[in-house]
Amino acid sequence: MSIIVQKFGGTSVADTEKIRNVAHAAILEKELGNDVVVVVSAMGHTTDGLIKLAHELSSHPSEREMDMLMSTGEQVSMSLLAMAIQEQGHDSISLTGAQAGIKTEPAHMCARIIDIDTTRINKHLKEGKIVIVAGFQGICEGNEITTLGRGGSDTTAVALACALKAKRCDIYSDVEAVYTADPRVIKTAQKLKVISYEEMLELARVGANVLHPRSVETAMLNDMPMRVRSSFKLDDVGTLIIGADKMELNKPVTGLACDTSQVRIIICDVQDKPGNAARLFNLLADNNLSVDMIIQSYARKATNTNDIAFTISKNDLDKFNSIKDKINEIVNASNIFVDDDIVKVSVVGAGMIDRPGIAAKMFDTLARENINIKMISTSEIKISCLAEKKYSDAAARALCKAFELDGASVADVKGDLPDV
Ligand code: ASP
Ligand code: MG
């Protein structure tokens, strides 16, 4: 018998009527002859509400207590779902992360899963039960409850699917599929039938809010097929995420995303000598600041200095400001600018690897819209440009046209659809 792991996000379990619908979806999968494990998020905006409560009492609540608090959200939805399934005539049991054997590193609010002991889940599956597991949480050494970072239930689901050697991991939410671009902005954006792990990972990282990047990373490492599908249209199979080797790539670009959640930092006149960049970025890392794009300019001969610019998440700006003096001490900059009027526009496609001219076409398209590029970064399958925030939609529209993302299917599966 195959195991299918299903994950339902907050909007899919937002009220009891919706929980009844999720129970139905789990039972449908069970009646197809599969063993079913369901991972749930907290109901609606419960997690945001819990965080707000904490901040009403403390500006710096302890991370341990935040984990105790936030982990309760998923416990509400998991037990309600088990009851709804029982009510519809099937056997079901809900388990917390700890009860499900999910072990994490000892890091509060951002723990990584290090191991899953599947004994208990397997035992309940053998008994014919639909097993519900609380997403986003685990347990670390010393029996402490940890959480995986916001949006972490996707990662719980994929990690469980890998540990249980499931056939597939289905991520259900209020979006029907992965689209070539944000369908709220680009009305003609297309649903993707299939996308590779690599492309999905890049899109998730550059701001397509469909999946938690770490979940895709885990699926890629374990070659675990995923589906993104809608909990409100159960007969729609959504988008399949598989290895690029199984795909027919007929266009260079598969999708695009715009991210306005970053700020650009420019450190001016850093002495051009060995060790300065290392000291700067070590300081940022020591303060848990993740850096995205990094650019160092050509050194100015007269002063022997150059500028270093990079982007960080807007949420980390307070943290950055608190170490600004320290940065100055280390690299003795003439000035540190913060530019928050930016959008990062990225195009992603495994098909761009062997095709030259994609970057030129992107720059050309932006130039024709009179959009100035502030910063550029590339990877093997991605090109990102920073521009002024007001150009976000115009850039997305123009690039969609240029790379035919509003046309027919962008990629297809080689031969028949794999049996997933
Ligand atoms: N409930 C958690 C959050 O809102 C985890 C999740 O939804 O994946 O971040
Ligand atoms: Mg959520």
mmCIF file of N, CA and C in Angstrom, residues 188-259:
data_model
loop_
_atom_site.group_PDB
_atom_site.id
_atom_site.type_symbol
_atom_site.label_atom_id
_atom_site.label_comp_id
_atom_site.label_asym_id
_atom_site.label_seq_id
_atom_site.Cartn_x
_atom_site.Cartn_y
_atom_site.Cartn_z
ATOM 1 N N THR A 188 -3.242 37.018 -17.242
ATOM 2 C CA THR A 188 -3.078 35.949 -18.226
ATOM 3 C C THR A 188 -2.020 34.922 -17.813
ATOM 4 N N ALA A 189 -1.551 35.013 -16.565
ATOM 5 C CA ALA A 189 -0.553 34.034 -16.094
ATOM 6 C C ALA A 189 -1.127 32.627 -16.242
ATOM 7 N N GLN A 190 -0.251 31.692 -16.554
ATOM 8 C CA GLN A 190 -0.706 30.322 -16.826
ATOM 9 C C GLN A 190 -0.417 29.393 -15.656
ATOM 10 N N LYS A 191 -1.283 28.409 -15.478
ATOM 11 C CA LYS A 191 -1.010 27.361 -14.493
ATOM 12 C C LYS A 191 0.053 26.441 -15.067
ATOM 13 N N LEU A 192 1.039 26.083 -14.269
ATOM 14 C CA LEU A 192 2.049 25.150 -14.745
ATOM 15 C C LEU A 192 1.602 23.733 -14.429
ATOM 16 N N LYS A 193 1.691 22.863 -15.441
ATOM 17 C CA LYS A 193 1.327 21.465 -15.222
ATOM 18 C C LYS A 193 2.438 20.787 -14.418
ATOM 19 N N VAL A 194 3.666 21.201 -14.725
ATOM 20 C CA VAL A 194 4.815 20.587 -14.070
ATOM 21 C C VAL A 194 5.929 21.621 -13.932
ATOM 22 N N ILE A 195 6.723 21.492 -12.894
ATOM 23 C CA ILE A 195 7.880 22.374 -12.702
ATOM 24 C C ILE A 195 8.942 21.546 -11.977
ATOM 25 N N SER A 196 10.215 21.869 -12.223
ATOM 26 C CA SER A 196 11.276 21.074 -11.581
ATOM 27 C C SER A 196 11.536 21.593 -10.165
ATOM 28 N N TYR A 197 12.124 20.726 -9.336
ATOM 29 C CA TYR A 197 12.476 21.140 -7.973
ATOM 30 C C TYR A 197 13.342 22.405 -8.001
ATOM 31 N N GLU A 198 14.334 22.369 -8.905
ATOM 32 C CA GLU A 198 15.306 23.470 -8.959
ATOM 33 C C GLU A 198 14.600 24.797 -9.237
ATOM 34 N N GLU A 199 13.683 24.773 -10.224
ATOM 35 C CA GLU A 199 12.969 26.001 -10.587
ATOM 36 C C GLU A 199 12.053 26.453 -9.451
ATOM 37 N N MET A 200 11.360 25.478 -8.847
ATOM 38 C CA MET A 200 10.438 25.820 -7.754
ATOM 39 C C MET A 200 11.201 26.420 -6.586
ATOM 40 N N LEU A 201 12.384 25.855 -6.321
ATOM 41 C CA LEU A 201 13.202 26.343 -5.212
ATOM 42 C C LEU A 201 13.621 27.788 -5.474
ATOM 43 N N GLU A 202 14.083 28.059 -6.698
ATOM 44 C CA GLU A 202 14.485 29.431 -7.028
ATOM 45 C C GLU A 202 13.280 30.368 -6.915
ATOM 46 N N LEU A 203 12.128 29.937 -7.450
ATOM 47 C CA LEU A 203 10.932 30.799 -7.396
ATOM 48 C C LEU A 203 10.514 31.041 -5.944
ATOM 49 N N ALA A 204 10.584 29.990 -5.120
ATOM 50 C CA ALA A 204 10.194 30.146 -3.706
ATOM 51 C C ALA A 204 11.143 31.132 -3.022
ATOM 52 N N ARG A 205 12.430 31.053 -3.385
ATOM 53 C CA ARG A 205 13.399 31.948 -2.746
ATOM 54 C C ARG A 205 13.254 33.390 -3.200
ATOM 55 N N VAL A 206 12.831 33.599 -4.449
ATOM 56 C CA VAL A 206 12.747 34.974 -4.936
ATOM 57 C C VAL A 206 11.362 35.576 -4.739
ATOM 58 N N GLY A 207 10.536 34.939 -3.945
ATOM 59 C CA GLY A 207 9.323 35.619 -3.519
ATOM 60 C C GLY A 207 8.003 35.059 -4.004
ATOM 61 N N ALA A 208 8.008 33.930 -4.742
ATOM 62 C CA ALA A 208 6.726 33.319 -5.090
ATOM 63 C C ALA A 208 6.241 32.633 -3.816
ATOM 64 N N ASN A 209 5.159 33.146 -3.257
ATOM 65 C CA ASN A 209 4.767 32.686 -1.918
ATOM 66 C C ASN A 209 3.960 31.403 -1.926
ATOM 67 N N VAL A 210 4.322 30.463 -2.752
ATOM 68 C CA VAL A 210 3.513 29.248 -2.834
ATOM 69 C C VAL A 210 3.979 28.210 -1.824
ATOM 70 N N LEU A 211 5.285 28.022 -1.726
ATOM 71 C CA LEU A 211 5.820 26.979 -0.860
ATOM 72 C C LEU A 211 6.978 27.510 -0.033
ATOM 73 N N HIS A 212 7.178 26.905 1.112
ATOM 74 C CA HIS A 212 8.310 27.227 1.963
ATOM 75 C C HIS A 212 9.574 26.660 1.279
ATOM 76 N N PRO A 213 10.602 27.505 0.998
ATOM 77 C CA PRO A 213 11.756 27.010 0.236
ATOM 78 C C PRO A 213 12.366 25.734 0.819
ATOM 79 N N ARG A 214 12.422 25.638 2.163
ATOM 80 C CA ARG A 214 13.077 24.470 2.745
ATOM 81 C C ARG A 214 12.339 23.171 2.404
ATOM 82 N N SER A 215 11.015 23.273 2.197
ATOM 83 C CA SER A 215 10.258 22.065 1.855
ATOM 84 C C SER A 215 10.674 21.571 0.468
ATOM 85 N N VAL A 216 10.895 22.504 -0.438
ATOM 86 C CA VAL A 216 11.277 22.116 -1.799
ATOM 87 C C VAL A 216 12.694 21.542 -1.797
ATOM 88 N N GLU A 217 13.551 22.150 -0.987
ATOM 89 C CA GLU A 217 14.930 21.671 -0.854
ATOM 90 C C GLU A 217 14.925 20.208 -0.386
ATOM 91 N N THR A 218 14.104 19.933 0.626
ATOM 92 C CA THR A 218 14.022 18.576 1.170
ATOM 93 C C THR A 218 13.478 17.602 0.119
ATOM 94 N N ALA A 219 12.470 18.040 -0.631
ATOM 95 C CA ALA A 219 11.904 17.174 -1.674
ATOM 96 C C ALA A 219 12.952 16.886 -2.742
ATOM 97 N N MET A 220 13.726 17.920 -3.111
ATOM 98 C CA MET A 220 14.738 17.772 -4.159
ATOM 99 C C MET A 220 15.818 16.776 -3.719
ATOM 100 N N LEU A 221 16.293 16.934 -2.478
ATOM 101 C CA LEU A 221 17.351 16.052 -1.970
ATOM 102 C C LEU A 221 16.907 14.592 -1.957
ATOM 103 N N ASN A 222 15.623 14.368 -1.727
ATOM 104 C CA ASN A 222 15.117 13.000 -1.599
ATOM 105 C C ASN A 222 14.328 12.527 -2.816
ATOM 106 N N ASP A 223 14.294 13.364 -3.854
ATOM 107 C CA ASP A 223 13.496 13.082 -5.055
ATOM 108 C C ASP A 223 12.070 12.655 -4.692
ATOM 109 N N MET A 224 11.431 13.468 -3.868
ATOM 110 C CA MET A 224 10.056 13.208 -3.430
ATOM 111 C C MET A 224 9.097 14.067 -4.275
ATOM 112 N N PRO A 225 8.282 13.444 -5.127
ATOM 113 C CA PRO A 225 7.349 14.243 -5.932
ATOM 114 C C PRO A 225 6.368 15.014 -5.045
ATOM 115 N N MET A 226 6.122 16.261 -5.420
ATOM 116 C CA MET A 226 5.149 17.069 -4.671
ATOM 117 C C MET A 226 4.069 17.543 -5.635
ATOM 118 N N ARG A 227 2.906 17.799 -5.086
ATOM 119 C CA ARG A 227 1.886 18.482 -5.872
ATOM 120 C C ARG A 227 1.397 19.688 -5.101
ATOM 121 N N VAL A 228 1.217 20.808 -5.818
ATOM 122 C CA VAL A 228 0.570 21.983 -5.226
ATOM 123 C C VAL A 228 -0.844 21.977 -5.748
ATOM 124 N N ARG A 229 -1.838 21.890 -4.862
ATOM 125 C CA ARG A 229 -3.213 21.802 -5.338
ATOM 126 C C ARG A 229 -4.192 22.490 -4.399
ATOM 127 N N SER A 230 -5.409 22.700 -4.901
ATOM 128 C CA SER A 230 -6.386 23.485 -4.140
ATOM 129 C C SER A 230 -7.270 22.592 -3.277
ATOM 130 N N SER A 231 -7.453 23.009 -2.021
ATOM 131 C CA SER A 231 -8.317 22.209 -1.158
ATOM 132 C C SER A 231 -9.788 22.461 -1.474
ATOM 133 N N PHE A 232 -10.048 23.448 -2.352
ATOM 134 C CA PHE A 232 -11.437 23.739 -2.687
ATOM 135 C C PHE A 232 -11.833 23.155 -4.050
ATOM 136 N N LYS A 233 -10.848 22.581 -4.759
ATOM 137 C CA LYS A 233 -11.137 21.924 -6.049
ATOM 138 C C LYS A 233 -10.419 20.597 -6.039
ATOM 139 N N LEU A 234 -11.003 19.628 -5.367
ATOM 140 C CA LEU A 234 -10.285 18.388 -5.101
ATOM 141 C C LEU A 234 -9.993 17.542 -6.347
ATOM 142 N N ASP A 235 -10.751 17.790 -7.430
ATOM 143 C CA ASP A 235 -10.482 16.975 -8.620
ATOM 144 C C ASP A 235 -9.414 17.598 -9.518
ATOM 145 N N ASP A 236 -8.921 18.763 -9.150
ATOM 146 C CA ASP A 236 -7.876 19.425 -9.935
ATOM 147 C C ASP A 236 -6.509 18.968 -9.405
ATOM 148 N N VAL A 237 -5.654 18.429 -10.284
ATOM 149 C CA VAL A 237 -4.392 17.881 -9.791
ATOM 150 C C VAL A 237 -3.309 18.944 -9.602
ATOM 151 N N GLY A 238 -3.562 20.176 -9.986
ATOM 152 C CA GLY A 238 -2.624 21.263 -9.696
ATOM 153 C C GLY A 238 -1.309 21.124 -10.443
ATOM 154 N N THR A 239 -0.212 21.455 -9.754
ATOM 155 C CA THR A 239 1.120 21.422 -10.381
ATOM 156 C C THR A 239 1.964 20.321 -9.756
ATOM 157 N N LEU A 240 2.587 19.524 -10.615
ATOM 158 C CA LEU A 240 3.483 18.463 -10.146
ATOM 159 C C LEU A 240 4.912 19.010 -10.089
ATOM 160 N N ILE A 241 5.618 18.717 -9.006
ATOM 161 C CA ILE A 241 7.014 19.152 -8.886
ATOM 162 C C ILE A 241 7.894 17.906 -8.889
ATOM 163 N N ILE A 242 8.759 17.813 -9.911
ATOM 164 C CA ILE A 242 9.609 16.616 -10.064
ATOM 165 C C ILE A 242 11.011 17.028 -10.523
ATOM 166 N N GLY A 243 11.882 16.059 -10.768
ATOM 167 C CA GLY A 243 13.246 16.348 -11.219
ATOM 168 C C GLY A 243 13.253 16.877 -12.652
ATOM 169 N N ALA A 244 14.179 17.810 -12.940
ATOM 170 C CA ALA A 244 14.259 18.409 -14.280
ATOM 171 C C ALA A 244 14.536 17.346 -15.343
ATOM 172 N N ASP A 245 15.209 16.254 -14.948
ATOM 173 C CA ASP A 245 15.544 15.208 -15.923
ATOM 174 C C ASP A 245 14.297 14.536 -16.498
ATOM 175 N N LYS A 246 13.178 14.655 -15.793
ATOM 176 C CA LYS A 246 11.949 14.002 -16.281
ATOM 177 C C LYS A 246 11.096 14.965 -17.104
ATOM 178 N N MET A 247 11.660 16.167 -17.379
ATOM 179 C CA MET A 247 10.833 17.177 -18.037
ATOM 180 C C MET A 247 11.308 17.542 -19.428
ATOM 181 N N GLU A 248 10.343 17.931 -20.228
ATOM 182 C CA GLU A 248 10.603 18.435 -21.574
ATOM 183 C C GLU A 248 10.598 19.956 -21.446
ATOM 184 N N LEU A 249 11.740 20.583 -21.711
ATOM 185 C CA LEU A 249 11.789 22.038 -21.538
ATOM 186 C C LEU A 249 11.691 22.704 -22.898
ATOM 187 N N ASN A 250 10.562 23.362 -23.157
ATOM 188 C CA ASN A 250 10.473 23.964 -24.478
ATOM 189 C C ASN A 250 10.549 25.485 -24.489
ATOM 190 N N LYS A 251 10.721 26.082 -23.322
ATOM 191 C CA LYS A 251 10.946 27.532 -23.272
ATOM 192 C C LYS A 251 12.052 27.804 -22.254
ATOM 193 N N PRO A 252 12.830 28.863 -22.467
ATOM 194 C CA PRO A 252 13.945 29.097 -21.536
ATOM 195 C C PRO A 252 13.493 29.516 -20.141
ATOM 196 N N VAL A 253 12.376 30.243 -20.060
ATOM 197 C CA VAL A 253 11.939 30.759 -18.760
ATOM 198 C C VAL A 253 10.618 30.097 -18.372
ATOM 199 N N THR A 254 10.543 29.618 -17.140
ATOM 200 C CA THR A 254 9.342 28.923 -16.664
ATOM 201 C C THR A 254 8.430 29.834 -15.856
ATOM 202 N N GLY A 255 9.036 30.735 -15.089
ATOM 203 C CA GLY A 255 8.198 31.598 -14.267
ATOM 204 C C GLY A 255 8.920 32.847 -13.828
ATOM 205 N N LEU A 256 8.166 33.792 -13.279
ATOM 206 C CA LEU A 256 8.811 34.992 -12.743
ATOM 207 C C LEU A 256 8.166 35.395 -11.431
ATOM 208 N N ALA A 257 8.923 36.117 -10.614
ATOM 209 C CA ALA A 257 8.378 36.570 -9.332
ATOM 210 C C ALA A 257 8.925 37.950 -9.007
ATOM 211 N N CYS A 258 8.122 38.734 -8.289
ATOM 212 C CA CYS A 258 8.545 40.057 -7.835
ATOM 213 C C CYS A 258 8.530 40.039 -6.310
ATOM 214 N N ASP A 259 9.600 40.535 -5.721
ATOM 215 C CA ASP A 259 9.719 40.501 -4.261
ATOM 216 C C ASP A 259 9.965 41.918 -3.746
#
